[in-house]
C-alpha cells in the first residue's frame, strides 16, 4: 500500500494508473490515502487541518472550504469544526483522517485500517461511505475486521506473508469469510 502511495520505493517493478507513474503529480492528484497512523497538528482545528491538506492536494481556496465543510458533515464532525484536534477522541481523529483522504475526490483510495477506533455505529456508517465510493472508484482497503470486507467488497484479495492466498468475489465462495481467514492462519 505504501508503494502504491509513493511513500516507499519498490525494489523492482513499477506502479502506474492510467499510464501515470507514482512519482507524477497527476498520479498523486488521483490518489487519496489514509495511513494506519496519520499525522495531524494538535493545535489545528479540524477545519484548519482539512484546509491545510487541501492546499497540499492542489485545491483552490474556494474548493477547499466547500469540500472541507462537506466532508466534516459526512464524517459527523460538523459540531467539532472549530475545536482543536488535540481535544478529539481517537475515533474523531480517525474520522478526520478519513475526511482528509477524500478531499480531492480520489479515483484511487487507499485505506489502511480505516475503521480502527470507530464505534460500531460509525464503522457501519463508514462502510456505507466506502461502498458508495467504490461504485465508481478503486478502493484498496486493508483491515483485520473481516466483517467490514464481507459487507462492501466486490472483489477480495487476501494476502498472507506477502503472498496472495485468495482472489475473487466472495459471494462465489461458500462459507464465512472470517472462518476462511482464520483457517488460513491456523494451517501454519
C-alpha positions as YAML, in Angstrom:
chain: A
units: angstrom
residues:
- id: 1
  name: UNK
  ca: [0.00, 0.00, 0.00]
- id: 2
  name: UNK
  ca: [2.80, 2.38, 0.82]
- id: 3
  name: UNK
  ca: [4.42, 1.65, -2.55]
- id: 4
  name: UNK
  ca: [1.14, 2.42, -4.36]
- id: 5
  name: UNK
  ca: [1.03, 5.74, -2.49]
- id: 6
  name: UNK
  ca: [4.63, 6.61, -3.34]
- id: 7
  name: UNK
  ca: [5.70, 6.56, 0.31]
- id: 8
  name: UNK
  ca: [8.02, 3.58, -0.20]
- id: 9
  name: UNK
  ca: [10.13, 2.89, -3.28]
- id: 10
  name: UNK
  ca: [9.71, -0.55, -4.86]
- id: 11
  name: UNK
  ca: [12.69, -2.93, -5.02]
- id: 12
  name: UNK
  ca: [11.59, -3.80, -8.53]
- id: 13
  name: UNK
  ca: [8.69, -3.28, -10.89]
- id: 14
  name: UNK
  ca: [6.54, -0.23, -11.44]
- id: 15
  name: UNK
  ca: [3.18, 1.10, -10.33]
- id: 16
  name: UNK
  ca: [1.03, 3.01, -12.78]
- id: 17
  name: UNK
  ca: [-2.56, 4.19, -13.04]
- id: 18
  name: UNK
  ca: [-3.91, 5.22, -16.43]
- id: 19
  name: UNK
  ca: [-0.32, 5.30, -17.65]
- id: 20
  name: UNK
  ca: [0.81, 7.65, -14.87]
- id: 21
  name: UNK
  ca: [3.75, 6.64, -12.67]
- id: 22
  name: UNK
  ca: [3.55, 7.04, -8.90]
- id: 23
  name: UNK
  ca: [6.06, 9.89, -8.89]
- id: 24
  name: UNK
  ca: [3.98, 12.12, -11.19]
- id: 25
  name: UNK
  ca: [1.88, 14.94, -9.77]
- id: 26
  name: UNK
  ca: [-1.03, 13.84, -11.97]
- id: 27
  name: UNK
  ca: [-0.98, 10.39, -10.34]
- id: 28
  name: UNK
  ca: [-0.88, 11.87, -6.83]
- id: 29
  name: UNK
  ca: [-3.84, 14.12, -7.73]
- id: 30
  name: UNK
  ca: [-5.92, 10.98, -8.32]
- id: 31
  name: UNK
  ca: [-4.91, 9.40, -5.02]
- id: 32
  name: UNK
  ca: [-6.43, 9.54, -1.53]
- id: 33
  name: UNK
  ca: [-4.55, 7.89, 1.32]
- id: 34
  name: UNK
  ca: [-5.32, 7.18, 4.95]
- id: 35
  name: UNK
  ca: [-2.33, 5.52, 6.63]
- id: 36
  name: UNK
  ca: [-2.90, 3.49, 9.76]
- id: 37
  name: UNK
  ca: [-1.23, 6.19, 11.85]
- id: 38
  name: UNK
  ca: [-1.73, 9.50, 10.12]
- id: 39
  name: UNK
  ca: [-0.09, 12.68, 11.37]
- id: 40
  name: UNK
  ca: [-2.04, 15.73, 12.41]
- id: 41
  name: UNK
  ca: [-1.26, 19.04, 14.04]
- id: 42
  name: UNK
  ca: [-2.76, 19.04, 17.56]
- id: 43
  name: UNK
  ca: [-3.26, 22.81, 17.72]
- id: 44
  name: UNK
  ca: [-5.06, 22.94, 14.37]
- id: 45
  name: UNK
  ca: [-8.83, 22.83, 14.35]
- id: 46
  name: UNK
  ca: [-10.49, 20.18, 12.22]
- id: 47
  name: UNK
  ca: [-11.28, 22.83, 9.61]
- id: 48
  name: UNK
  ca: [-7.71, 24.23, 9.66]
- id: 49
  name: UNK
  ca: [-6.30, 20.74, 9.14]
- id: 50
  name: UNK
  ca: [-8.55, 19.99, 6.17]
- id: 51
  name: UNK
  ca: [-7.84, 23.40, 4.60]
- id: 52
  name: UNK
  ca: [-4.09, 22.81, 5.03]
- id: 53
  name: UNK
  ca: [-4.30, 19.33, 3.49]
- id: 54
  name: UNK
  ca: [-6.45, 20.69, 0.65]
- id: 55
  name: UNK
  ca: [-3.72, 23.17, -0.27]
- id: 56
  name: UNK
  ca: [-1.21, 20.31, -0.37]
- id: 57
  name: UNK
  ca: [-3.58, 18.45, -2.69]
- id: 58
  name: UNK
  ca: [-3.85, 21.45, -5.03]
- id: 59
  name: UNK
  ca: [-7.40, 22.60, -4.32]
- id: 60
  name: UNK
  ca: [-8.25, 26.27, -4.67]
- id: 61
  name: UNK
  ca: [-9.27, 28.20, -1.56]
- id: 62
  name: UNK
  ca: [-12.96, 28.07, -2.52]
- id: 63
  name: UNK
  ca: [-12.83, 24.36, -3.43]
- id: 64
  name: UNK
  ca: [-11.01, 23.63, -0.17]
- id: 65
  name: UNK
  ca: [-13.52, 25.44, 2.01]
- id: 66
  name: UNK
  ca: [-16.55, 23.87, 0.29]
- id: 67
  name: UNK
  ca: [-15.07, 20.37, 0.34]
- id: 68
  name: UNK
  ca: [-13.95, 20.67, 3.98]
- id: 69
  name: UNK
  ca: [-17.45, 21.69, 5.08]
- id: 70
  name: UNK
  ca: [-18.99, 18.82, 3.08]
- id: 71
  name: UNK
  ca: [-16.56, 16.23, 4.47]
- id: 72
  name: UNK
  ca: [-16.78, 17.37, 8.10]
- id: 73
  name: UNK
  ca: [-20.52, 16.81, 7.83]
- id: 74
  name: UNK
  ca: [-20.04, 13.46, 6.09]
- id: 75
  name: UNK
  ca: [-17.81, 12.14, 8.90]
- id: 76
  name: UNK
  ca: [-20.01, 13.61, 11.67]
- id: 77
  name: UNK
  ca: [-17.55, 16.28, 12.79]
- id: 78
  name: UNK
  ca: [-19.59, 19.36, 11.85]
- id: 79
  name: UNK
  ca: [-20.08, 20.31, 15.51]
- id: 80
  name: UNK
  ca: [-16.32, 19.97, 16.16]
- id: 81
  name: UNK
  ca: [-15.21, 22.03, 13.14]
- id: 82
  name: UNK
  ca: [-13.56, 24.75, 15.23]
- id: 83
  name: UNK
  ca: [-12.25, 22.61, 18.09]
- id: 84
  name: UNK
  ca: [-8.56, 21.79, 18.29]
- id: 85
  name: UNK
  ca: [-7.63, 18.29, 17.16]
- id: 86
  name: UNK
  ca: [-5.86, 17.63, 20.48]
- id: 87
  name: UNK
  ca: [-9.32, 17.64, 22.09]
- id: 88
  name: UNK
  ca: [-10.66, 14.99, 19.68]
- id: 89
  name: UNK
  ca: [-11.16, 11.39, 20.76]
- id: 90
  name: UNK
  ca: [-9.35, 8.62, 18.85]
- id: 91
  name: UNK
  ca: [-12.46, 7.90, 16.80]
- id: 92
  name: UNK
  ca: [-12.87, 11.58, 15.93]
- id: 93
  name: UNK
  ca: [-9.26, 11.77, 14.77]
- id: 94
  name: UNK
  ca: [-9.82, 8.68, 12.63]
- id: 95
  name: UNK
  ca: [-12.90, 10.28, 11.05]
- id: 96
  name: UNK
  ca: [-10.86, 13.43, 10.35]
- id: 97
  name: UNK
  ca: [-8.25, 11.22, 8.67]
- id: 98
  name: UNK
  ca: [-10.96, 9.69, 6.52]
- id: 99
  name: UNK
  ca: [-12.12, 13.18, 5.53]
- id: 100
  name: UNK
  ca: [-8.61, 14.25, 4.52]
- id: 101
  name: UNK
  ca: [-8.25, 11.16, 2.33]
- id: 102
  name: UNK
  ca: [-11.41, 12.18, 0.45]
- id: 103
  name: UNK
  ca: [-10.55, 15.87, -0.05]
- id: 104
  name: UNK
  ca: [-9.51, 15.62, -3.69]
- id: 105
  name: UNK
  ca: [-12.30, 13.21, -4.77]
- id: 106
  name: UNK
  ca: [-9.71, 10.49, -5.43]
- id: 107
  name: UNK
  ca: [-10.10, 7.91, -8.16]
- id: 108
  name: UNK
  ca: [-7.86, 5.59, -6.15]
- id: 109
  name: UNK
  ca: [-8.49, 5.49, -2.41]
- id: 110
  name: UNK
  ca: [-6.02, 3.62, -0.19]
- id: 111
  name: UNK
  ca: [-7.22, 2.94, 3.36]
- id: 112
  name: UNK
  ca: [-5.09, 1.22, 5.99]
- id: 113
  name: UNK
  ca: [-7.23, 0.05, 8.93]
- id: 114
  name: UNK
  ca: [-9.75, 2.87, 8.38]
- id: 115
  name: UNK
  ca: [-12.32, 1.69, 10.94]
- id: 116
  name: UNK
  ca: [-9.82, 1.31, 13.79]
- id: 117
  name: UNK
  ca: [-11.03, 3.33, 16.76]
- id: 118
  name: UNK
  ca: [-14.54, 3.85, 15.40]
- id: 119
  name: UNK
  ca: [-17.54, 2.78, 17.42]
- id: 120
  name: UNK
  ca: [-19.83, 0.14, 15.83]
- id: 121
  name: UNK
  ca: [-22.34, 2.73, 14.55]
- id: 122
  name: UNK
  ca: [-19.60, 4.80, 12.88]
- id: 123
  name: UNK
  ca: [-17.99, 1.63, 11.43]
- id: 124
  name: UNK
  ca: [-21.24, 0.74, 9.69]
- id: 125
  name: UNK
  ca: [-21.68, 4.33, 8.50]
- id: 126
  name: UNK
  ca: [-18.14, 4.40, 7.14]
- id: 127
  name: UNK
  ca: [-18.57, 1.00, 5.45]
- id: 128
  name: UNK
  ca: [-21.50, 2.51, 3.58]
- id: 129
  name: UNK
  ca: [-19.38, 5.51, 2.53]
- id: 130
  name: UNK
  ca: [-16.64, 3.19, 1.24]
- id: 131
  name: UNK
  ca: [-19.19, 1.07, -0.64]
- id: 132
  name: UNK
  ca: [-20.60, 4.19, -2.31]
- id: 133
  name: UNK
  ca: [-17.14, 5.47, -3.29]
- id: 134
  name: UNK
  ca: [-16.20, 2.02, -4.56]
- id: 135
  name: UNK
  ca: [-19.04, 2.02, -7.09]
- id: 136
  name: UNK
  ca: [-17.10, 4.39, -9.35]
- id: 137
  name: UNK
  ca: [-13.57, 4.38, -7.96]
- id: 138
  name: UNK
  ca: [-10.87, 1.97, -6.89]
- id: 139
  name: UNK
  ca: [-10.76, 1.40, -3.14]
- id: 140
  name: UNK
  ca: [-7.90, -0.58, -1.63]
- id: 141
  name: UNK
  ca: [-8.70, -1.43, 1.96]
- id: 142
  name: UNK
  ca: [-6.50, -3.18, 4.48]
- id: 143
  name: UNK
  ca: [-8.25, -4.38, 7.61]
- id: 144
  name: UNK
  ca: [-8.32, -7.14, 10.18]
- id: 145
  name: UNK
  ca: [-12.06, -6.59, 10.71]
- id: 146
  name: UNK
  ca: [-13.20, -9.21, 8.25]
- id: 147
  name: UNK
  ca: [-16.91, -8.36, 8.56]
- id: 148
  name: UNK
  ca: [-16.16, -4.92, 7.08]
- id: 149
  name: UNK
  ca: [-14.95, -6.63, 3.90]
- id: 150
  name: UNK
  ca: [-17.89, -9.00, 3.56]
- id: 151
  name: UNK
  ca: [-20.35, -6.13, 3.50]
- id: 152
  name: UNK
  ca: [-18.70, -3.86, 0.95]
- id: 153
  name: UNK
  ca: [-16.15, -5.56, -1.28]
- id: 154
  name: UNK
  ca: [-16.93, -6.77, -4.79]
- id: 155
  name: UNK
  ca: [-13.52, -8.32, -5.31]
- id: 156
  name: UNK
  ca: [-11.33, -9.54, -2.47]
- id: 157
  name: UNK
  ca: [-7.59, -10.13, -2.45]
- id: 158
  name: UNK
  ca: [-6.40, -11.85, 0.70]
- id: 159
  name: UNK
  ca: [-2.69, -11.97, 1.49]
- id: 160
  name: UNK
  ca: [-0.67, -13.94, 3.99]
- id: 161
  name: UNK
  ca: [3.07, -13.44, 4.50]
- id: 162
  name: UNK
  ca: [3.28, -11.31, 1.36]
- id: 163
  name: UNK
  ca: [1.63, -13.85, -0.95]
- id: 164
  name: UNK
  ca: [-1.84, -13.95, -2.40]
- id: 165
  name: UNK
  ca: [-3.99, -16.68, -0.82]
- id: 166
  name: UNK
  ca: [-7.40, -15.73, -2.24]
- id: 167
  name: UNK
  ca: [-8.72, -13.59, -5.06]
- id: 168
  name: UNK
  ca: [-12.27, -13.35, -6.27]
- id: 169
  name: UNK
  ca: [-15.80, -12.36, -5.50]
- id: 170
  name: UNK
  ca: [-16.61, -13.53, -2.01]
- id: 171
  name: UNK
  ca: [-20.21, -14.24, -2.94]
- id: 172
  name: UNK
  ca: [-18.89, -17.03, -5.22]
- id: 173
  name: UNK
  ca: [-17.19, -18.70, -2.26]
- id: 174
  name: UNK
  ca: [-19.48, -20.59, 0.06]
- id: 175
  name: UNK
  ca: [-18.93, -20.09, 3.75]
- id: 176
  name: UNK
  ca: [-17.99, -17.38, 6.15]
- id: 177
  name: UNK
  ca: [-15.11, -15.07, 5.17]
- id: 178
  name: UNK
  ca: [-13.87, -14.76, 8.74]
- id: 179
  name: UNK
  ca: [-13.78, -18.55, 9.16]
- id: 180
  name: UNK
  ca: [-11.84, -18.85, 5.89]
- id: 181
  name: UNK
  ca: [-9.40, -16.16, 7.02]
- id: 182
  name: UNK
  ca: [-8.82, -17.80, 10.42]
- id: 183
  name: UNK
  ca: [-8.36, -21.23, 8.82]
- id: 184
  name: UNK
  ca: [-5.59, -19.86, 6.57]
- id: 185
  name: UNK
  ca: [-3.62, -18.71, 9.61]
- id: 186
  name: UNK
  ca: [-4.16, -21.93, 11.56]
- id: 187
  name: UNK
  ca: [-2.56, -24.01, 8.80]
- id: 188
  name: UNK
  ca: [0.96, -22.91, 9.74]
...
